Amino acid sequence: MALIVHKYGGTSMGSTERIRNVAKRVAKWARAGHQMVVVPSAMSGETNRLLGLAKELSPKQTSSALLRELDMIAATGEQVSVGLLAIALQAEGMEAISYTGWQVPVQTDSAYTKARIQSIDDARVRADLEAGRVVIITGFQGIDSDGHITTLGRGGSDTSAVAVAAAMKAHECLIYTDVDGVYTTDPRIVAEARRLSTISFEEMLEMASLGSKVLQIRSVEFAGKYRVPLRVLSSFTPWDIDIEEEASSGTLITFEEDEKMEQAVVSGIAFNRDEAKITVMGVPDKPGIAYQILGAVAEANIDVDVIIQNVSHDGKTDFSFTVHRNDYQRTIDLLQNQVAPSTGATQVLGDTKICKVSIVGIGMRSHAGVASKMFRALSDEGINIQMITTSEIKTSVVIDEKYMELAVRALHRAFELDQEPVAA
Ligand code: ADP
Ligand code: ASP
Ligand code: MG
């Protein structure tokens, strides 16, 4: 008998019919002798609907007081889900009980809308499991030390599930979603995308951080830190398929490099449209200038991603970087009102119509020429590269947003990701 955590995403919980299917699947696992903890998301569209209502009443405000209320509202989506799933399980003849984040409790910091889990007290959940119940815990939400409800950022139910699995030392955490695993790239963009039977933890971390929303980045971080066995699989298979077959389907995130069966140089392509580019023109090219610009941005709690400084002309240079689109206006205002006057910058320009496309693979460590193959594939399509950033196992480019799908498809082809890699 093992303790297993199942996580079901919004689409998997999208209707009472689907919830009934989830209940039947969970009941099958429980009847096979496992202790089951289930972490569902809100029904699909519900979080957007709830946040949309709030936006109607306060389109622009971003005060901490407002963010607190956003969490209060958004957390209700998951509360409905857990209750419905408990009822569906009871209707299947199972003993089941649901808890919100604050009932467990799932303790977080106070960063509303992007809180981090600090600890999980599993005593209550364990007692229920010992009593033979299936325990259902809300995804996405927690409680801070002052008792305020918090949420973990969009897609945060993945993190809730992995954190619960880590806290309870679960045998495995299974992330059930609307695709049957992790693909070489988003299968909704590239029809030839191929499902990976395994992906290394490091690659998954990069893919998630570079935009593949199949797993929230923090869930992958948690899995790495606590070595939680993690698998991504489909909730759309018939609920009564053989449990062994189900348990080995999808994509396993592996921690040992030699466990990795597939030896591709590039394993996947990620992309995101969430960033905006900002250029500060005509700043004096002297020591401390990057600090003057980026220090001010960091002090305003704005995260910066790709950064480039151009060669200087006549002692002046241009400085470009990207920020999350949600922070775009705030960054522009800050630069225009504070940084430009103090540095003597001639102009602050912004572009929200960009995207970042990245190739990821641990094989890049030991192979030269991977980045240049990427640049060539983009150049063959006439796509101009605006910024480049590399690390050991990834290369990212910033390009015009309108070429995103073209770039992803071209790279998928160039690196032959539709084909099984030849075993090394
Ligand atoms: P859930 O509601 O189950 O959490 P999400 O919508 O958050 O589901 O994540 C699943 C989606 O992630 C898929 O439908 C797919 O479009 C997208 N996706 C992006 N990149 C990938 C990838 N590399 N492999 C699989 N799915 C991906
Ligand atoms: N319901 C939340 C969201 O839509 C959390 C999740 O689905 O993981 O972002
Ligand atoms: Mg998700």
Tab-separated table of C-alpha atoms and ligand atoms in Angstrom:
chain	number	residue	atom	x	y	z
A	1	MET	CA	0.000	0.000	0.000
A	2	ALA	CA	1.386	3.375	-0.981
A	3	LEU	CA	0.447	6.965	-0.382
A	4	ILE	CA	-0.305	8.547	-3.745
A	5	VAL	CA	-1.148	12.172	-4.603
A	6	HIS	CA	-3.287	12.861	-7.663
A	7	LYS	CA	-3.646	16.372	-9.088
A	8	TYR	CA	-6.427	17.181	-11.560
A	9	GLY	CA	-6.339	20.381	-13.631
A	10	GLY	CA	-9.210	22.671	-14.568
A	11	THR	CA	-10.242	20.929	-17.779
A	12	SER	CA	-10.157	17.559	-16.027
A	13	MET	CA	-12.569	19.035	-13.438
A	14	GLY	CA	-14.500	21.017	-16.078
A	15	SER	CA	-18.023	19.564	-15.641
A	16	THR	CA	-19.936	17.329	-13.248
A	17	GLU	CA	-19.490	14.534	-15.784
A	18	ARG	CA	-15.713	14.982	-15.718
A	19	ILE	CA	-15.708	15.216	-11.929
A	20	ARG	CA	-17.580	11.917	-11.807
A	21	ASN	CA	-14.862	10.420	-13.991
A	22	VAL	CA	-12.163	11.753	-11.671
A	23	ALA	CA	-14.026	10.222	-8.729
A	24	LYS	CA	-14.228	6.828	-10.450
A	25	ARG	CA	-10.515	6.944	-11.249
A	26	VAL	CA	-9.566	7.899	-7.703
A	27	ALA	CA	-11.883	5.221	-6.317
A	28	LYS	CA	-10.124	2.645	-8.525
A	29	TRP	CA	-6.762	3.632	-7.001
A	30	ALA	CA	-8.140	3.595	-3.463
A	31	ARG	CA	-9.743	0.182	-3.993
A	32	ALA	CA	-6.388	-1.102	-5.222
A	33	GLY	CA	-5.199	-0.450	-1.682
A	34	HIS	CA	-3.570	2.988	-1.943
A	35	GLN	CA	-3.964	5.872	0.452
A	36	MET	CA	-5.203	8.686	-1.755
A	37	VAL	CA	-4.791	12.458	-1.451
A	38	VAL	CA	-6.337	14.402	-4.320
A	39	VAL	CA	-5.590	18.028	-5.200
A	40	PRO	CA	-7.975	19.471	-7.792
A	41	SER	CA	-7.960	22.865	-9.521
A	42	ALA	CA	-10.994	25.067	-9.986
A	43	MET	CA	-13.296	24.031	-12.838
A	44	SER	CA	-11.869	25.337	-16.139
A	45	GLY	CA	-12.570	29.010	-16.760
A	46	GLU	CA	-13.635	29.597	-13.172
A	47	THR	CA	-10.491	31.384	-11.955
A	48	ASN	CA	-10.608	33.669	-14.993
A	49	ARG	CA	-14.300	34.355	-14.383
A	50	LEU	CA	-13.726	35.228	-10.739
A	51	LEU	CA	-10.759	37.490	-11.438
A	52	GLY	CA	-12.734	39.072	-14.301
A	53	LEU	CA	-15.480	40.101	-11.874
A	54	ALA	CA	-12.904	41.805	-9.682
A	55	LYS	CA	-11.400	43.555	-12.676
A	56	GLU	CA	-14.787	44.960	-13.664
A	57	LEU	CA	-14.944	46.725	-10.338
A	58	SER	CA	-11.325	47.865	-10.228
A	59	PRO	CA	-9.617	47.747	-13.613
A	60	LYS	CA	-6.287	49.390	-12.725
A	61	GLN	CA	-5.632	49.236	-9.019
A	62	THR	CA	-2.795	46.990	-7.818
A	63	SER	CA	-2.644	47.897	-4.117
A	64	SER	CA	-1.858	45.232	-1.581
A	65	ALA	CA	-5.380	45.681	-0.207
A	66	LEU	CA	-6.775	44.790	-3.628
A	67	LEU	CA	-4.431	41.815	-4.090
A	68	ARG	CA	-5.632	40.422	-0.762
A	69	GLU	CA	-9.218	40.486	-2.004
A	70	LEU	CA	-8.244	38.901	-5.332
A	71	ASP	CA	-6.936	35.904	-3.379
A	72	MET	CA	-10.068	35.846	-1.251
A	73	ILE	CA	-12.132	35.633	-4.447
A	74	ALA	CA	-9.938	33.345	-6.557
A	75	ALA	CA	-9.561	30.774	-3.781
A	76	THR	CA	-13.297	30.033	-3.906
A	77	GLY	CA	-12.935	28.271	-7.280
A	78	GLU	CA	-10.927	25.466	-5.693
A	79	GLN	CA	-13.238	25.318	-2.681
A	80	VAL	CA	-16.165	24.438	-4.946
A	81	SER	CA	-14.079	21.784	-6.735
A	82	VAL	CA	-13.033	19.913	-3.612
A	83	GLY	CA	-16.583	19.813	-2.285
A	84	LEU	CA	-17.952	18.521	-5.572
A	85	LEU	CA	-15.257	15.871	-5.847
A	86	ALA	CA	-15.901	14.699	-2.277
A	87	ILE	CA	-19.609	14.343	-3.062
A	88	ALA	CA	-18.822	12.463	-6.281
A	89	LEU	CA	-16.564	10.066	-4.362
A	90	GLN	CA	-19.193	9.536	-1.688
A	91	ALA	CA	-21.666	8.756	-4.482
A	92	GLU	CA	-19.167	6.066	-5.595
A	93	GLY	CA	-19.444	4.536	-2.154
A	94	MET	CA	-16.120	5.913	-0.895
A	95	GLU	CA	-15.468	7.745	2.324
A	96	ALA	CA	-14.098	11.133	1.319
A	97	ILE	CA	-13.532	14.485	2.985
A	98	SER	CA	-12.453	17.843	1.550
A	99	TYR	CA	-10.300	20.583	3.066
A	100	THR	CA	-9.402	24.115	2.069
A	101	GLY	CA	-5.809	25.319	2.347
A	102	TRP	CA	-6.461	27.018	5.663
A	103	GLN	CA	-8.046	23.927	7.156
A	104	VAL	CA	-5.034	21.688	6.523
A	105	PRO	CA	-3.271	24.190	7.002
A	106	VAL	CA	-1.022	25.001	4.057
A	107	GLN	CA	1.099	27.816	5.486
A	108	THR	CA	2.425	30.418	3.017
A	109	ASP	CA	4.132	33.793	3.076
A	110	SER	CA	1.965	36.896	2.563
A	111	ALA	CA	2.780	37.644	-1.084
A	112	TYR	CA	-0.813	37.807	-2.313
A	113	THR	CA	-1.389	36.301	-5.786
A	114	LYS	CA	2.082	34.726	-5.788
A	115	ALA	CA	2.534	33.308	-2.302
A	116	ARG	CA	5.103	30.640	-1.524
A	117	ILE	CA	4.350	27.568	0.548
A	118	GLN	CA	6.371	27.495	3.767
A	119	SER	CA	5.051	24.403	5.486
A	120	ILE	CA	2.205	21.926	5.479
A	121	ASP	CA	0.867	20.314	8.631
A	122	ASP	CA	-0.218	16.855	7.552
A	123	ALA	CA	-1.584	15.608	10.922
A	124	ARG	CA	-5.236	16.039	10.025
A	125	VAL	CA	-4.831	14.533	6.588
A	126	ARG	CA	-2.932	11.542	7.974
A	127	ALA	CA	-5.630	10.872	10.537
A	128	ASP	CA	-8.256	10.784	7.785
A	129	LEU	CA	-6.130	8.486	5.643
A	130	GLU	CA	-5.644	6.156	8.600
A	131	ALA	CA	-9.420	6.140	9.041
A	132	GLY	CA	-9.748	4.951	5.438
A	133	ARG	CA	-10.875	8.197	3.846
A	134	VAL	CA	-9.853	9.735	0.567
A	135	VAL	CA	-8.654	13.260	1.373
A	136	ILE	CA	-9.240	16.086	-1.086
A	137	ILE	CA	-7.266	19.296	-0.615
A	138	THR	CA	-7.765	22.533	-2.541
A	139	GLY	CA	-5.020	23.395	-4.975
A	140	PHE	CA	-3.689	26.923	-5.453
A	141	GLN	CA	-4.419	28.305	-1.990
A	142	GLY	CA	-2.952	28.639	1.465
A	143	ILE	CA	-3.002	30.840	4.519
A	144	ASP	CA	-0.426	33.291	5.844
A	145	SER	CA	0.729	33.690	9.433
A	146	ASP	CA	-1.977	36.316	10.099
A	147	GLY	CA	-4.738	34.056	8.835
A	148	HIS	CA	-5.239	35.757	5.459
A	149	ILE	CA	-6.100	33.549	2.488
A	150	THR	CA	-3.373	33.534	-0.172
A	151	THR	CA	-2.978	32.008	-3.629
A	152	LEU	CA	0.129	30.592	-5.258
A	153	GLY	CA	0.029	32.204	-8.705
A	154	ARG	CA	-1.673	30.945	-11.853
A	155	GLY	CA	-1.225	27.243	-12.371
A	156	GLY	CA	-0.418	26.935	-8.669
A	157	SER	CA	-2.377	23.741	-8.044
A	158	ASP	CA	0.572	21.818	-9.485
A	159	THR	CA	2.686	23.274	-6.711
A	160	SER	CA	0.085	22.490	-4.051
A	161	ALA	CA	0.048	18.860	-5.135
A	162	VAL	CA	3.824	18.451	-5.227
A	163	ALA	CA	4.186	20.257	-1.879
A	164	VAL	CA	1.605	17.950	-0.292
A	165	ALA	CA	3.419	14.948	-1.785
A	166	ALA	CA	6.729	16.256	-0.415
A	167	ALA	CA	5.319	16.969	3.053
A	168	MET	CA	3.702	13.548	3.265
A	169	LYS	CA	6.599	11.706	1.605
A	170	ALA	CA	4.177	10.285	-0.931
A	171	HIS	CA	5.246	7.400	-3.095
A	172	GLU	CA	4.412	9.413	-6.225
A	173	CYS	CA	2.654	12.582	-7.367
A	174	LEU	CA	0.605	12.129	-10.521
A	175	ILE	CA	-0.354	15.311	-12.404
A	176	TYR	CA	-3.443	14.505	-14.498
A	177	THR	CA	-4.089	17.020	-17.251
A	178	ASP	CA	-5.664	17.517	-20.676
A	179	VAL	CA	-2.616	16.230	-22.610
A	180	ASP	CA	-1.068	12.807	-22.115
A	181	GLY	CA	2.334	14.011	-20.958
A	182	VAL	CA	5.124	16.482	-21.561
A	183	TYR	CA	5.787	17.018	-25.254
A	184	THR	CA	8.779	18.324	-27.202
A	185	THR	CA	6.739	21.530	-27.418
A	186	ASP	CA	3.125	22.579	-26.872
A	187	PRO	CA	1.180	20.063	-29.002
A	188	ARG	CA	-1.463	22.734	-29.581
A	189	ILE	CA	1.078	24.771	-31.572
A	190	VAL	CA	3.036	22.011	-33.334
A	191	ALA	CA	0.982	19.033	-34.461
A	192	GLU	CA	4.159	16.917	-34.864
A	193	ALA	CA	5.216	17.465	-31.249
A	194	ARG	CA	6.232	14.160	-29.672
A	195	ARG	CA	5.480	12.973	-26.171
A	196	LEU	CA	8.563	12.327	-24.068
A	197	SER	CA	8.403	9.197	-21.945
A	198	THR	CA	10.940	10.774	-19.573
A	199	ILE	CA	12.382	14.244	-19.143
A	200	SER	CA	15.183	15.189	-16.787
A	201	PHE	CA	14.326	17.385	-13.855
A	202	GLU	CA	16.715	20.096	-15.078
A	203	GLU	CA	15.129	20.190	-18.511
A	204	MET	CA	11.635	20.283	-17.026
A	205	LEU	CA	12.706	23.154	-14.808
A	206	GLU	CA	13.943	25.122	-17.818
A	207	MET	CA	10.894	24.267	-19.934
A	208	ALA	CA	8.563	25.418	-17.145
A	209	SER	CA	10.511	28.584	-16.428
A	210	LEU	CA	10.654	29.434	-20.125
A	211	GLY	CA	6.920	29.217	-20.592
A	212	SER	CA	5.656	25.612	-20.925
A	213	LYS	CA	2.664	25.869	-18.667
A	214	VAL	CA	2.120	22.114	-18.443
A	215	LEU	CA	3.739	22.354	-14.975
A	216	GLN	CA	4.043	25.474	-12.840
A	217	ILE	CA	7.742	26.190	-12.278
A	218	ARG	CA	7.499	26.111	-8.513
A	219	SER	CA	6.059	22.607	-8.609
A	220	VAL	CA	9.169	21.454	-10.463
A	221	GLU	CA	11.398	23.277	-7.964
A	222	PHE	CA	9.626	21.515	-5.105
A	223	ALA	CA	9.924	18.154	-6.816
A	224	GLY	CA	13.662	18.716	-7.229
A	225	LYS	CA	14.262	19.934	-3.706
A	226	TYR	CA	12.404	17.065	-2.052
A	227	ARG	CA	12.941	14.471	-4.760
A	228	VAL	CA	9.240	13.899	-5.283
A	229	PRO	CA	8.624	11.295	-7.985
A	230	LEU	CA	6.522	13.196	-10.501
A	231	ARG	CA	4.576	12.075	-13.551
A	232	VAL	CA	2.395	14.022	-15.999
A	233	LEU	CA	-0.425	12.001	-17.595
A	234	SER	CA	-3.866	12.238	-19.163
A	235	SER	CA	-7.131	12.432	-17.268
A	236	PHE	CA	-8.946	11.697	-20.516
A	237	THR	CA	-8.167	7.992	-20.741
A	238	PRO	CA	-11.115	5.742	-19.763
A	239	TRP	CA	-11.182	5.735	-15.960
A	240	ASP	CA	-11.235	1.943	-15.846
A	241	ILE	CA	-8.020	1.285	-17.784
A	242	ASP	CA	-5.637	-1.122	-16.123
A	243	ILE	CA	-4.052	0.603	-13.140
A	244	GLU	CA	-0.541	-0.653	-13.937
A	245	GLU	CA	-0.836	0.627	-17.470
A	246	GLU	CA	-2.055	3.992	-16.180
A	247	ALA	CA	0.722	4.177	-13.582
A	248	SER	CA	3.392	3.876	-16.250
A	249	SER	CA	1.799	6.159	-18.865
A	250	GLY	CA	2.584	9.815	-19.568
A	251	THR	CA	5.932	11.431	-18.821
A	252	LEU	CA	8.130	10.705	-15.832
A	253	ILE	CA	10.365	13.496	-14.529
A	254	THR	CA	13.714	11.846	-13.774
A	255	PHE	CA	16.444	12.994	-11.418
A	256	GLU	CA	19.386	10.894	-12.508
A	257	GLU	CA	20.947	11.736	-15.813
A	258	ASP	CA	21.716	8.122	-16.600
A	259	GLU	CA	18.037	7.312	-16.135
A	260	LYS	CA	17.391	9.382	-19.193
A	261	MET	CA	16.579	7.088	-22.022
A	262	GLU	CA	16.394	9.567	-24.852
A	263	GLN	CA	19.660	11.250	-25.764
A	264	ALA	CA	18.691	14.275	-27.770
A	265	VAL	CA	20.871	17.379	-27.827
A	266	VAL	CA	17.746	19.522	-27.743
A	267	SER	CA	14.799	17.974	-25.913
A	268	GLY	CA	12.183	20.641	-26.199
A	269	ILE	CA	11.091	24.096	-27.259
A	270	ALA	CA	9.381	26.544	-24.949
A	271	PHE	CA	7.908	29.945	-25.679
A	272	ASN	CA	6.153	32.726	-23.910
A	273	ARG	CA	4.340	35.891	-24.758
A	274	ASP	CA	4.370	37.245	-21.246
A	275	GLU	CA	7.276	39.636	-21.561
A	276	ALA	CA	7.783	43.158	-22.882
A	277	LYS	CA	10.996	44.814	-24.033
A	278	ILE	CA	12.191	48.156	-22.770
A	279	THR	CA	15.102	50.179	-24.164
A	280	VAL	CA	16.743	53.088	-22.411
A	281	MET	CA	18.484	55.128	-25.123
A	282	GLY	CA	21.509	57.357	-24.977
A	283	VAL	CA	22.775	56.681	-21.467
A	284	PRO	CA	26.413	57.542	-20.689
A	285	ASP	CA	28.607	54.442	-21.055
A	286	LYS	CA	30.330	54.496	-17.677
A	287	PRO	CA	30.662	52.233	-14.644
A	288	GLY	CA	27.502	51.986	-12.551
A	289	ILE	CA	25.011	52.711	-15.295
A	290	ALA	CA	23.505	49.197	-15.313
A	291	TYR	CA	23.095	49.476	-11.570
A	292	GLN	CA	21.421	52.873	-11.823
A	293	ILE	CA	18.856	51.523	-14.258
A	294	LEU	CA	18.293	47.984	-13.012
A	295	GLY	CA	18.773	48.852	-9.339
A	296	ALA	CA	15.786	51.188	-9.520
A	297	VAL	CA	13.743	48.512	-11.278
A	298	ALA	CA	14.685	45.866	-8.702
A	299	GLU	CA	13.817	48.215	-5.849
A	300	ALA	CA	10.316	48.486	-7.274
A	301	ASN	CA	10.121	44.673	-7.010
A	302	ILE	CA	10.069	44.187	-10.762
A	303	ASP	CA	11.840	41.097	-12.102
A	304	VAL	CA	14.075	41.573	-15.113
A	305	ASP	CA	14.784	38.761	-17.536
A	306	VAL	CA	16.881	39.154	-20.706
A	307	ILE	CA	19.368	42.064	-20.611
A	308	ILE	CA	21.620	43.513	-23.319
A	309	GLN	CA	23.815	46.566	-23.491
A	310	ASN	CA	24.835	47.760	-26.932
A	311	VAL	CA	28.274	48.940	-28.010
A	312	SER	CA	28.683	52.604	-27.295
A	313	HIS	CA	28.975	55.507	-29.719
A	314	ASP	CA	30.463	58.791	-28.576
A	315	GLY	CA	30.386	57.670	-24.952
A	316	LYS	CA	26.658	56.865	-25.079
A	317	THR	CA	24.976	53.484	-25.176
A	318	ASP	CA	21.524	51.855	-25.309
A	319	PHE	CA	20.402	49.431	-22.667
A	320	SER	CA	17.572	46.917	-23.251
A	321	PHE	CA	15.870	44.404	-21.019
A	322	THR	CA	12.623	42.514	-20.694
A	323	VAL	CA	10.072	42.485	-17.858
A	324	HIS	CA	6.754	40.702	-17.367
A	325	ARG	CA	3.994	42.410	-19.346
A	326	ASN	CA	2.079	43.013	-16.124
A	327	ASP	CA	4.981	45.185	-14.957
A	328	TYR	CA	5.472	46.964	-18.274
A	329	GLN	CA	3.652	50.237	-17.607
A	330	ARG	CA	5.048	50.531	-14.117
A	331	THR	CA	8.591	50.045	-15.438
A	332	ILE	CA	8.143	52.620	-18.213
A	333	ASP	CA	6.745	55.164	-15.725
A	334	LEU	CA	9.597	54.537	-13.325
A	335	LEU	CA	12.244	54.905	-16.014
A	336	GLN	CA	10.707	58.035	-17.504
A	337	ASN	CA	10.056	59.776	-14.219
A	338	GLN	CA	13.059	58.740	-12.134
A	339	VAL	CA	15.812	57.009	-14.038
A	340	ALA	CA	15.952	59.045	-17.268
A	341	PRO	CA	16.326	62.419	-15.514
A	342	SER	CA	19.080	61.165	-13.193
A	343	THR	CA	21.087	59.278	-15.846
A	344	GLY	CA	20.614	61.711	-18.715
A	345	ALA	CA	19.009	59.055	-20.939
A	346	THR	CA	17.610	60.584	-24.100
A	347	GLN	CA	14.600	58.306	-24.544
A	348	VAL	CA	12.766	55.311	-23.073
A	349	LEU	CA	11.187	52.993	-25.642
A	350	GLY	CA	8.918	50.014	-25.069
A	351	ASP	CA	7.643	47.094	-27.124
A	352	THR	CA	4.953	44.741	-25.839
A	353	LYS	CA	4.681	42.782	-29.083
A	354	ILE	CA	7.594	40.450	-28.503
A	355	CYS	CA	7.931	36.838	-27.489
A	356	LYS	CA	10.702	34.630	-26.219
A	357	VAL	CA	11.408	31.281	-27.870
A	358	SER	CA	13.855	28.859	-26.249
A	359	ILE	CA	15.500	25.559	-27.026
A	360	VAL	CA	16.237	23.345	-24.021
A	361	GLY	CA	18.399	20.242	-23.626
A	362	ILE	CA	21.027	18.880	-21.283
A	363	GLY	CA	22.795	17.538	-24.359
A	364	MET	CA	23.683	21.161	-25.231
A	365	ARG	CA	26.349	21.012	-22.524
A	366	SER	CA	28.487	18.676	-24.551
A	367	HIS	CA	27.653	19.812	-28.069
A	368	ALA	CA	28.928	22.891	-29.853
A	369	GLY	CA	27.066	24.688	-32.594
A	370	VAL	CA	23.574	24.190	-31.222
A	371	ALA	CA	22.851	27.908	-30.865
A	372	SER	CA	24.121	28.659	-34.357
A	373	LYS	CA	21.836	25.968	-35.768
A	374	MET	CA	18.990	27.745	-34.002
A	375	PHE	CA	19.972	31.138	-35.451
A	376	ARG	CA	20.244	29.652	-38.907
A	377	ALA	CA	16.801	28.061	-38.745
A	378	LEU	CA	15.335	31.427	-37.755
A	379	SER	CA	17.260	33.278	-40.430
A	380	ASP	CA	16.014	30.808	-43.072
A	381	GLU	CA	12.504	31.917	-42.126
A	382	GLY	CA	13.467	35.596	-42.287
A	383	ILE	CA	12.938	36.055	-38.558
A	384	ASN	CA	14.981	38.840	-36.961
A	385	ILE	CA	16.478	38.132	-33.542
A	386	GLN	CA	16.255	41.082	-31.168
A	387	MET	CA	17.940	39.623	-28.096
A	388	ILE	CA	19.756	36.415	-27.195
A	389	THR	CA	20.469	34.794	-23.876
A	390	THR	CA	22.106	31.461	-23.188
A	391	SER	CA	22.877	29.175	-20.299
A	392	GLU	CA	24.409	25.711	-20.159
A	393	ILE	CA	21.255	23.924	-21.204
A	394	LYS	CA	19.175	26.527	-23.039
A	395	THR	CA	19.308	29.275	-25.637
A	396	SER	CA	16.541	31.870	-25.789
A	397	VAL	CA	15.829	34.507	-28.384
A	398	VAL	CA	13.486	37.460	-28.249
A	399	ILE	CA	11.654	37.993	-31.540
A	400	ASP	CA	8.596	39.787	-32.893
A	401	GLU	CA	5.484	38.166	-31.442
A	402	LYS	CA	3.903	37.666	-34.856
A	403	TYR	CA	6.600	35.124	-35.767
A	404	MET	CA	6.228	33.010	-32.654
A	405	GLU	CA	4.425	29.998	-34.107
A	406	LEU	CA	6.543	30.077	-37.264
A	407	ALA	CA	9.727	30.110	-35.163
A	408	VAL	CA	8.607	27.252	-32.902
A	409	ARG	CA	7.662	25.096	-35.903
A	410	ALA	CA	10.892	25.898	-37.748
A	411	LEU	CA	12.998	24.992	-34.711
A	412	HIS	CA	11.021	21.827	-34.087
A	413	ARG	CA	11.846	20.786	-37.644
A	414	ALA	CA	15.474	21.914	-37.552
A	415	PHE	CA	16.208	19.845	-34.457
A	416	GLU	CA	14.130	16.919	-35.758
A	417	LEU	CA	12.131	16.782	-32.577
A	418	ASP	CA	9.323	14.892	-34.262
A	419	GLN	CA	11.630	11.868	-34.467
A	420	GLU	CA	12.844	9.576	-31.719
A	421	PRO	CA	16.464	10.419	-30.984
A	422	VAL	CA	18.967	7.735	-31.854
A	423	ALA	CA	20.161	6.006	-28.694
A	424	ALA	CA	23.641	7.193	-27.737
B	1	ADP	P1	-4.224	21.957	-16.204
B	1	ADP	O1	-5.494	22.734	-16.223
B	1	ADP	O2	-4.418	20.480	-16.216
B	1	ADP	O3	-3.277	22.421	-15.126
B	1	ADP	P2	-2.725	23.487	-18.146
B	1	ADP	O4	-3.548	24.153	-19.192
B	1	ADP	O5	-2.230	24.324	-17.029
B	1	ADP	O6	-3.550	22.245	-17.612
B	1	ADP	O7	-1.460	22.753	-18.798
B	1	ADP	C1	-1.656	21.836	-19.836
B	1	ADP	C2	-1.412	22.524	-21.175
B	1	ADP	O8	-0.035	22.866	-21.270
B	1	ADP	C3	-1.657	21.665	-22.383
B	1	ADP	O9	-3.007	21.676	-22.749
B	1	ADP	C4	-0.734	22.279	-23.443
B	1	ADP	O10	-1.431	23.109	-24.317
B	1	ADP	C5	0.228	23.142	-22.633
B	1	ADP	N1	1.644	22.864	-22.913
B	1	ADP	C6	2.602	23.809	-23.118
B	1	ADP	N2	3.769	23.257	-23.367
B	1	ADP	C7	3.600	21.919	-23.298
B	1	ADP	C8	4.471	20.796	-23.464
B	1	ADP	N3	5.784	20.953	-23.730
B	1	ADP	N4	3.955	19.559	-23.304
B	1	ADP	C9	2.649	19.381	-23.022
B	1	ADP	N5	1.767	20.408	-22.860
B	1	ADP	C10	2.235	21.658	-23.006
B	2	ASP	N1	-7.206	27.611	-10.673
B	2	ASP	C1	-5.873	28.207	-10.693
B	2	ASP	C2	-5.596	28.820	-12.049
B	2	ASP	O1	-6.443	28.802	-12.920
B	2	ASP	C3	-4.808	27.253	-10.289
B	2	ASP	C4	-4.600	26.079	-11.231
B	2	ASP	O2	-5.427	25.787	-12.084
B	2	ASP	O3	-3.561	25.426	-11.102
B	2	ASP	O4	-4.552	29.385	-12.246
B	3	MG	MG	-1.972	24.051	-14.992
